[in-house]
Tab-separated table of C-alpha atoms in Angstrom:
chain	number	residue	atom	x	y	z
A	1	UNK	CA	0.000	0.000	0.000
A	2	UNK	CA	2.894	1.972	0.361
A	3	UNK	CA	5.125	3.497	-2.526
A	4	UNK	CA	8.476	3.800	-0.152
A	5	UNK	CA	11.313	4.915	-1.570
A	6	UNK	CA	13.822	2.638	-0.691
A	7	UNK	CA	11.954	-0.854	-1.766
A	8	UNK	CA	11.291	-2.967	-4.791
A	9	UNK	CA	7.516	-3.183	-4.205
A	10	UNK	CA	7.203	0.219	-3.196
A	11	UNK	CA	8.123	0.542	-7.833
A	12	UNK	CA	5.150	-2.060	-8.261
A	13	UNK	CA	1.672	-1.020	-9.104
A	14	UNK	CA	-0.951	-2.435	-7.355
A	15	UNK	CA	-1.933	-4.532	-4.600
A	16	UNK	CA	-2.573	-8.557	-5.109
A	17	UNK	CA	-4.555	-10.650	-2.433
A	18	UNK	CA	-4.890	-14.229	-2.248
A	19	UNK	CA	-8.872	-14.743	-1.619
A	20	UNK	CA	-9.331	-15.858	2.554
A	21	UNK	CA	-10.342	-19.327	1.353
A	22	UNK	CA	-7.240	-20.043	-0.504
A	23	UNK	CA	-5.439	-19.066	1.911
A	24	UNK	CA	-6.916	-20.969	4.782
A	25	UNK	CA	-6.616	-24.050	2.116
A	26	UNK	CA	-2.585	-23.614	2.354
A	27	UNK	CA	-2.805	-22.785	5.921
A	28	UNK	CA	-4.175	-26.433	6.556
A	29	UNK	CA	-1.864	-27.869	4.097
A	30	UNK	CA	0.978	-26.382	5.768
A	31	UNK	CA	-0.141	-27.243	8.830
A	32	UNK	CA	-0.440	-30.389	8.768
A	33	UNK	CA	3.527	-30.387	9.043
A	34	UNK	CA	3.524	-28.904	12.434
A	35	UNK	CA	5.997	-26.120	11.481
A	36	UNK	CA	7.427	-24.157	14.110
A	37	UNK	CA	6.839	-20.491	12.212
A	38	UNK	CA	4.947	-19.617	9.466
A	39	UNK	CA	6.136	-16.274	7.894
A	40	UNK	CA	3.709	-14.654	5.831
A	41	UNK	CA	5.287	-12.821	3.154
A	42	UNK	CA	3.085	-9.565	2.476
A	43	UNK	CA	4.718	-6.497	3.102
A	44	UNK	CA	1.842	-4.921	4.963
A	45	UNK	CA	-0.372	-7.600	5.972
A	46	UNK	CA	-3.001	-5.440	7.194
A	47	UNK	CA	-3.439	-3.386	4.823
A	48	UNK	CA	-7.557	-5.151	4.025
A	49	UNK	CA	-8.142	-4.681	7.991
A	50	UNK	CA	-11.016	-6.859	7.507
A	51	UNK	CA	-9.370	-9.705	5.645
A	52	UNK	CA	-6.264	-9.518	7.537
A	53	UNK	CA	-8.902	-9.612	10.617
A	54	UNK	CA	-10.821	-12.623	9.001
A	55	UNK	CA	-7.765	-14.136	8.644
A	56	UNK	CA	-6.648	-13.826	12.261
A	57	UNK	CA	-9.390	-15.133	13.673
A	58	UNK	CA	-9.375	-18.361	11.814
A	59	UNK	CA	-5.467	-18.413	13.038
A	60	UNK	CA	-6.438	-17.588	16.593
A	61	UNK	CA	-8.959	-20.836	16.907
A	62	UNK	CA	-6.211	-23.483	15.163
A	63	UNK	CA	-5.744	-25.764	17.863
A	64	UNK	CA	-1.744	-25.839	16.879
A	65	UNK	CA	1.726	-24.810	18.205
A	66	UNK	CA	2.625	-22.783	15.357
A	67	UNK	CA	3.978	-19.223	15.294
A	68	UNK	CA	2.583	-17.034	12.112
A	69	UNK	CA	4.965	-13.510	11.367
A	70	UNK	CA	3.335	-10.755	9.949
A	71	UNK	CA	4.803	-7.772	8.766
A	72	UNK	CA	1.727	-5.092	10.168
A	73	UNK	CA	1.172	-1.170	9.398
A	74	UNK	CA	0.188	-0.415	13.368
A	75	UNK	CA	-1.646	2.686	12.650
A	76	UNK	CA	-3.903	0.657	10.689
A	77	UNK	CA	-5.286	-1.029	13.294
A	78	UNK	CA	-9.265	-0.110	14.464
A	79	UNK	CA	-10.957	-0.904	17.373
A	80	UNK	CA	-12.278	-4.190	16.462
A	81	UNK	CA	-8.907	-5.489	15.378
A	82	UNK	CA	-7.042	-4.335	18.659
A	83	UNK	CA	-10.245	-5.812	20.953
A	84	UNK	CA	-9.586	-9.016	19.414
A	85	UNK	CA	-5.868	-9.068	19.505
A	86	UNK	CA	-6.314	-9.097	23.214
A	87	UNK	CA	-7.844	-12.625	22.864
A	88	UNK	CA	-5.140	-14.288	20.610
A	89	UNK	CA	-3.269	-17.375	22.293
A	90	UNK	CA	-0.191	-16.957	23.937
A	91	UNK	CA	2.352	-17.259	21.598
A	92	UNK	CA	0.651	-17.259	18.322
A	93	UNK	CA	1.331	-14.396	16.331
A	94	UNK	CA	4.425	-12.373	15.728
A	95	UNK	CA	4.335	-8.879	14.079
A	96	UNK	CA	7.059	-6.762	12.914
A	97	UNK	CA	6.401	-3.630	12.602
A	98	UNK	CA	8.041	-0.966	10.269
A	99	UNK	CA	8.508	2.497	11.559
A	100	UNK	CA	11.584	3.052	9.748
A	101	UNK	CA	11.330	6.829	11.129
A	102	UNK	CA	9.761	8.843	13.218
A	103	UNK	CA	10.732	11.977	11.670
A	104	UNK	CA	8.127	13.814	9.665
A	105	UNK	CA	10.363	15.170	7.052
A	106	UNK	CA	12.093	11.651	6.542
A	107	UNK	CA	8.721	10.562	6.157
A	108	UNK	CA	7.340	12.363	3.710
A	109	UNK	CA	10.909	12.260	1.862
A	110	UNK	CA	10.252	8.233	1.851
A	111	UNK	CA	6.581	8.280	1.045
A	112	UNK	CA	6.155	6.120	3.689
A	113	UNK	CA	2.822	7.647	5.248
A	114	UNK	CA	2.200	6.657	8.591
A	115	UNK	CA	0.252	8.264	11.777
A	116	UNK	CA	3.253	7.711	14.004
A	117	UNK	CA	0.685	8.550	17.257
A	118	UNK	CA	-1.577	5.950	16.418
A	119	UNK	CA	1.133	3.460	15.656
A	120	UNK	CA	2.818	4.477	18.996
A	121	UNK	CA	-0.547	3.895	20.733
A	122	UNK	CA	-1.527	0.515	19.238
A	123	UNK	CA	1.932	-0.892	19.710
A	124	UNK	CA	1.551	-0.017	23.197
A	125	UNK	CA	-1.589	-1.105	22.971
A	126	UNK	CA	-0.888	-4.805	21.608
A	127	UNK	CA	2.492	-4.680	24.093
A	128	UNK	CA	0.316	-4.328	26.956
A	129	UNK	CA	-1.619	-7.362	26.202
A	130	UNK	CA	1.344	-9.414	27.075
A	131	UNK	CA	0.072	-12.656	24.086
A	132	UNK	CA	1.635	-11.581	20.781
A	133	UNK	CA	5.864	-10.498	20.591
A	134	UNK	CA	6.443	-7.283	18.931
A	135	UNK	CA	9.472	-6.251	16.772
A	136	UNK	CA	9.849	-2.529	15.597
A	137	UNK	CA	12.495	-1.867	12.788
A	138	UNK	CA	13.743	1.723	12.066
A	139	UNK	CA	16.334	2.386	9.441
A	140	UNK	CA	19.667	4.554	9.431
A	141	UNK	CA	20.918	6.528	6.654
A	142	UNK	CA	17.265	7.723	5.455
A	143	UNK	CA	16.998	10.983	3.966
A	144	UNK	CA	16.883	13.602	6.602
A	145	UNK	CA	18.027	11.836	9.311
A	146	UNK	CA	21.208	12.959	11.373
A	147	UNK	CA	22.378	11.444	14.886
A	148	UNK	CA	19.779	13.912	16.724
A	149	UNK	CA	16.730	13.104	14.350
A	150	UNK	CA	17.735	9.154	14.736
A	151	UNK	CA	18.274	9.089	18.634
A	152	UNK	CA	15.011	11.273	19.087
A	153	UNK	CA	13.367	8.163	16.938
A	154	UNK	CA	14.766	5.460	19.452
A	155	UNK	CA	13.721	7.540	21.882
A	156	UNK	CA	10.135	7.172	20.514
A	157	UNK	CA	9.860	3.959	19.312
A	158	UNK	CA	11.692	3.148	23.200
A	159	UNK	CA	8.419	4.423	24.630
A	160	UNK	CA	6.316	2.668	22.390
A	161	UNK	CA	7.481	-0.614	24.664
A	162	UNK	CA	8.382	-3.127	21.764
A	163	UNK	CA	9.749	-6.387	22.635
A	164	UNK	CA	12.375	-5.774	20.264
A	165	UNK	CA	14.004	-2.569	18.419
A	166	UNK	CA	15.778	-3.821	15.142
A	167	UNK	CA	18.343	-0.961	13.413
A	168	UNK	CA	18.868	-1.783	10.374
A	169	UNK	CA	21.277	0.622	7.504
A	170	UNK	CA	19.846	1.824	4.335
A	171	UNK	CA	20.561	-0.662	1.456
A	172	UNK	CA	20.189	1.430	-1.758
A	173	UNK	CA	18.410	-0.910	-3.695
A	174	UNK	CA	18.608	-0.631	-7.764
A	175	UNK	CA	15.645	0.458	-9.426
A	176	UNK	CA	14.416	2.550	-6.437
A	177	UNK	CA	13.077	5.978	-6.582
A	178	UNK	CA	16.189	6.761	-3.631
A	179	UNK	CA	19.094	4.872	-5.424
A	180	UNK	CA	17.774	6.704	-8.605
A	181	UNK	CA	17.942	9.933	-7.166
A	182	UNK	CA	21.168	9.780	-5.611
């Protein structure tokens, strides 16, 4: 849903989704393997907050010891989602969530629009609850950034209360709109 700057599907046009059913059908295919993690590969996950919440669910009552990774967009979260997320096993789900910045300008420089209060709050939110591990990333060398704009950030995505703060460096990417305009 993004167009970001720095990444290969932020070039691509449009937005592909598997229809719930299928999905479920692999689910129970995959399952039946008893895998430790299942990492689902969509860049923002949530981006349908009703499939992605459909989706959930049917996770949420599998009788299984798996662990399913999703890569989430926190300020897209509603009220339903984050009442339900409360109720989700122990252990079940994963999400990693992409900041990448907390600074406006970066922001906005990246294309990567988010509502960095309401992600703060859901994170906290979903941290709070205690049931599903949360992983923040947030990227050095973005445009706009400098040692005071980073650290501030931290700082904020510190408060947020993440079980985990990745820091990853900018990896200029070919064919990007930021490797192209460098």
């Amino acid at each position: 849903p993004y167009s970001c700057a720095y990444c290969l599907s932020g070039s691509e046009k449009g937005i592909y989704h598997k229809p719930v059913e299928e999905v479920v059908s692999e689910i129970e295919f995959m399952l039946v393997h008893k895998p430790k993690v299942i990492r689902f590969i969509d860049r923002t996950f949530n981006d349908d907050e009703q499939r992605a919440l459909e989706i959930w669910k049917y996770l949420g009552a599998k009788e299984c010891d798996t662990l399913f990774h999703f890569e989430v967009a926190p300020d897209r979260f509603g009220k339903e989602t984050l009442t339900y997320l409360r109720e989700v096993p122990p252990n079940r789900f994963q999400f990693e969530t992409g900041i990448q910045s907390t600074n406006q300008k970066t922001l906005k420089e990246i294309r990567r629009v988010v509502d960095t209060e309401k992600a703060a709050t859901a994170i906290k939110q979903i941290a709070s609850y205690k049931n599903i591990h949360i992983h923040v990333d947030l990227i050095l060398g973005l445009p706009f950034e400098d040692a005071e704009s980073y650290s501030k950030g931290f700082s904020d995505v510190f408060y947020m209360e993440p079980h985990y703060i990745q820091m990853g460096l900018l990896k200029l990417l070919p064919n990007t709109r930021l490797d192209e305009s460098r």
